[in-house]
CSV table of C-alpha atoms and ligand atoms in Angstrom, one decimal:
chain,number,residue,atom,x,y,z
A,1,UNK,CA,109.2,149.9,64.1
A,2,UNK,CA,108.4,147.2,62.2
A,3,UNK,CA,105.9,148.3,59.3
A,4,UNK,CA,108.5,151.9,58.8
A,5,UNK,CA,110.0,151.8,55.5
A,6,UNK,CA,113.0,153.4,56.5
A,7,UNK,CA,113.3,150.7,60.0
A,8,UNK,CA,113.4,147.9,57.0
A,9,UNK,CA,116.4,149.8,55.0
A,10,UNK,CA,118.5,150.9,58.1
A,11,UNK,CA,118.3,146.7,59.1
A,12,UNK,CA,119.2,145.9,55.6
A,13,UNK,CA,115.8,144.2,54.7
A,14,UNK,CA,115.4,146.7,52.0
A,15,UNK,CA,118.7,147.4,50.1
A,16,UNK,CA,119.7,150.6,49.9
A,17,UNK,CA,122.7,152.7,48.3
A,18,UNK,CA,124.6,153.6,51.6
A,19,UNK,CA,126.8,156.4,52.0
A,20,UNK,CA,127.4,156.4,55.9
A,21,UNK,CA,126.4,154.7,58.3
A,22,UNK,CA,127.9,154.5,62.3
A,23,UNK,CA,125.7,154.0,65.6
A,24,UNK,CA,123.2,156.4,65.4
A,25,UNK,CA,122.9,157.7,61.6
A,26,UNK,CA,122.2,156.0,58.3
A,27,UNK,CA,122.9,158.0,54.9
A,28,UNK,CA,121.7,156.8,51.3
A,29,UNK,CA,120.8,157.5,48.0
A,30,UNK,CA,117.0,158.9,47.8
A,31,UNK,CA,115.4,156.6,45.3
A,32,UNK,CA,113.5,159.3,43.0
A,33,UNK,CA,116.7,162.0,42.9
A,34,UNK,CA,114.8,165.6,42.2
A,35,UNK,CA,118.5,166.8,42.0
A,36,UNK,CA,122.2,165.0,40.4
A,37,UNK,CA,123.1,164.7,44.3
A,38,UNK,CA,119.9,163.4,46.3
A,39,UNK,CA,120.4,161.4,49.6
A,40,UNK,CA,119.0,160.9,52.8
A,41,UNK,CA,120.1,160.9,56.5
A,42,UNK,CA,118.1,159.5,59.0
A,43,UNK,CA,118.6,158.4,62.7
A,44,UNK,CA,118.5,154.4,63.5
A,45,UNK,CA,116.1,155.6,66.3
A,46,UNK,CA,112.7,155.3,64.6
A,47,UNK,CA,111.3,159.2,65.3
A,48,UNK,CA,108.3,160.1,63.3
A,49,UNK,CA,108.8,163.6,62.0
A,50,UNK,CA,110.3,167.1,63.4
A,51,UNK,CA,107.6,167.5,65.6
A,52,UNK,CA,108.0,165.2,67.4
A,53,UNK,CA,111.3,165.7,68.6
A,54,UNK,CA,111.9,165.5,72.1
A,55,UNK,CA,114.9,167.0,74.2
A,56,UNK,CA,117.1,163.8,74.0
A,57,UNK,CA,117.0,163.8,70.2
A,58,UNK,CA,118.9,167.3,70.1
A,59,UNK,CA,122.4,165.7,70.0
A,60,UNK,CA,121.2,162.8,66.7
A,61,UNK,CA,119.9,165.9,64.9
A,62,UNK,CA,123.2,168.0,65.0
A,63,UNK,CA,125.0,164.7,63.6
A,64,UNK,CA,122.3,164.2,61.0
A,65,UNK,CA,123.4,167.8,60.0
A,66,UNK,CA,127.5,167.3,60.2
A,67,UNK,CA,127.2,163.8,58.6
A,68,UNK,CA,124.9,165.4,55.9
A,69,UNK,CA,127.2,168.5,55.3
A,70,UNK,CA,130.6,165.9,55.0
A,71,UNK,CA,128.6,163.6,52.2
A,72,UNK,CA,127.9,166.7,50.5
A,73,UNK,CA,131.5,167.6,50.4
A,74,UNK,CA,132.1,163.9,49.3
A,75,UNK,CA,129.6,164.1,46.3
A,76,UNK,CA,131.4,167.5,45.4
A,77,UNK,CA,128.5,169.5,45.0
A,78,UNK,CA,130.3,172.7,46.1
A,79,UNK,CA,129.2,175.1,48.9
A,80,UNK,CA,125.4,175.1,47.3
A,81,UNK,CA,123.5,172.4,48.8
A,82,UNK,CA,119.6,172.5,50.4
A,83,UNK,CA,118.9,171.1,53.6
A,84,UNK,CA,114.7,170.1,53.8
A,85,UNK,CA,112.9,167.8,56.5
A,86,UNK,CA,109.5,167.8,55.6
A,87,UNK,CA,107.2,167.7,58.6
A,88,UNK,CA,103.5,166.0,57.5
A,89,UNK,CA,102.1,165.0,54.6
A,90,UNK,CA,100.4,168.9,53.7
A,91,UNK,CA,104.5,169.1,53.7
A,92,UNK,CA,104.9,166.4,50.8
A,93,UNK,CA,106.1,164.2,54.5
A,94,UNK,CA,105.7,160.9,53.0
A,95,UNK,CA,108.2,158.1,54.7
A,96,UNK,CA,107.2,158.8,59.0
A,97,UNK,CA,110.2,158.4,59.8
A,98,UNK,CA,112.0,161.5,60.3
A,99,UNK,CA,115.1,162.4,57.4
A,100,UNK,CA,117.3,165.1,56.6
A,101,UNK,CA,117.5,165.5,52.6
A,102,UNK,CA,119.8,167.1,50.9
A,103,UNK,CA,119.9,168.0,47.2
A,104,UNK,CA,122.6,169.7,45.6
A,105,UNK,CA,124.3,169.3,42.1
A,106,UNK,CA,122.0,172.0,40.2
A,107,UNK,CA,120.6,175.6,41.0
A,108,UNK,CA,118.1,175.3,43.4
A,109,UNK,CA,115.1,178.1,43.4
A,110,UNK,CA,114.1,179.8,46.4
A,111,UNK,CA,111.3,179.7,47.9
A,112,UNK,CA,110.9,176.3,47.0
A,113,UNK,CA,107.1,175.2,45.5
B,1,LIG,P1,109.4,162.8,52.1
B,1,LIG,O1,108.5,163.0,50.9
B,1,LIG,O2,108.7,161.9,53.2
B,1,LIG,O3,110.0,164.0,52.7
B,1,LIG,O4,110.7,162.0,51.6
B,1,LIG,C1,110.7,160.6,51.4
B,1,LIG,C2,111.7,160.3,50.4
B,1,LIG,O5,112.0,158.9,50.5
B,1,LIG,C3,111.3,160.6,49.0
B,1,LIG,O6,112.2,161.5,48.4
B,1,LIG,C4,111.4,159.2,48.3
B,1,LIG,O7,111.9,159.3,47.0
B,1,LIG,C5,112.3,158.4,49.2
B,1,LIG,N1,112.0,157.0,49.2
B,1,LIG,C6,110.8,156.4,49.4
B,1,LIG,N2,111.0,155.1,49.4
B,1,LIG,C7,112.3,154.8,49.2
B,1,LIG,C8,113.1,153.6,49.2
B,1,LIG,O8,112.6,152.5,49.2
B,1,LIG,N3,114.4,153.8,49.0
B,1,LIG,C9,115.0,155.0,49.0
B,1,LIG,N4,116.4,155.0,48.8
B,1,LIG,N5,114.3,156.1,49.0
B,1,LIG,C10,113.0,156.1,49.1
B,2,LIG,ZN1,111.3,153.9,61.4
């Protein structure tokens, strides 16, 4: 899509600090870390949020989650990592473009604010 923030970075228009990146997924650094370990994993297909996930998307998803859950290994942040898509912006959904995050590195409360 071309006006998606997240299109631009996955074409390399806006740089990005990559982690992984094959056919269908792109992981990188999140710009405004809320934890030491703070990145992203997003599909190349341009999807706006979890709800609107169809049936073909099932297979992308489970890779966004492996992919996600070997970078965390990578960044050595144990077995404690969080997992949060954000659906809409009364969600804090602010990039349409659906992504995985994953923060790990410190304690992490629960139920998250
Ligand atoms: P959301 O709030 O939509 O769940 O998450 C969007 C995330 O994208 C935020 O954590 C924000 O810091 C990150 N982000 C926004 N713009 C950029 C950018 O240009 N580059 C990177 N690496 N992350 C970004
Ligand atoms: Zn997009």
């Amino acid at each position: 899509m071309a006006d998606c923030l997240f299109c631009k970075i996955i074409k390399g228009d806006i740089p990005s600090d990559r982690l992984y990146e094959d056919d269908d997924v792109y992981a990188f650094r999140d710009i405004s870390p809320q934890a030491p370990v703070h990145f992203l994993v997003i599909p190349k297909k341009h999807i706006s949020g979890p709800a609107a996930l169809t049936e073909e998307d099932e297979k992308i998803i489970g890779k966004m989650m492996r992919v996600g859950a070997d970078i965390a290994k990578q960044e050595e942040v144990g077995d404690a990592f969080r997992v949060v898509f954000n659906n809409g912006a009364g969600a804090g959904q602010t990039v349409f473009h659906i992504h995985m995050h994953i923060l790990g590195g410190r304690s992490l409360s629960w139920p998250p604010g």
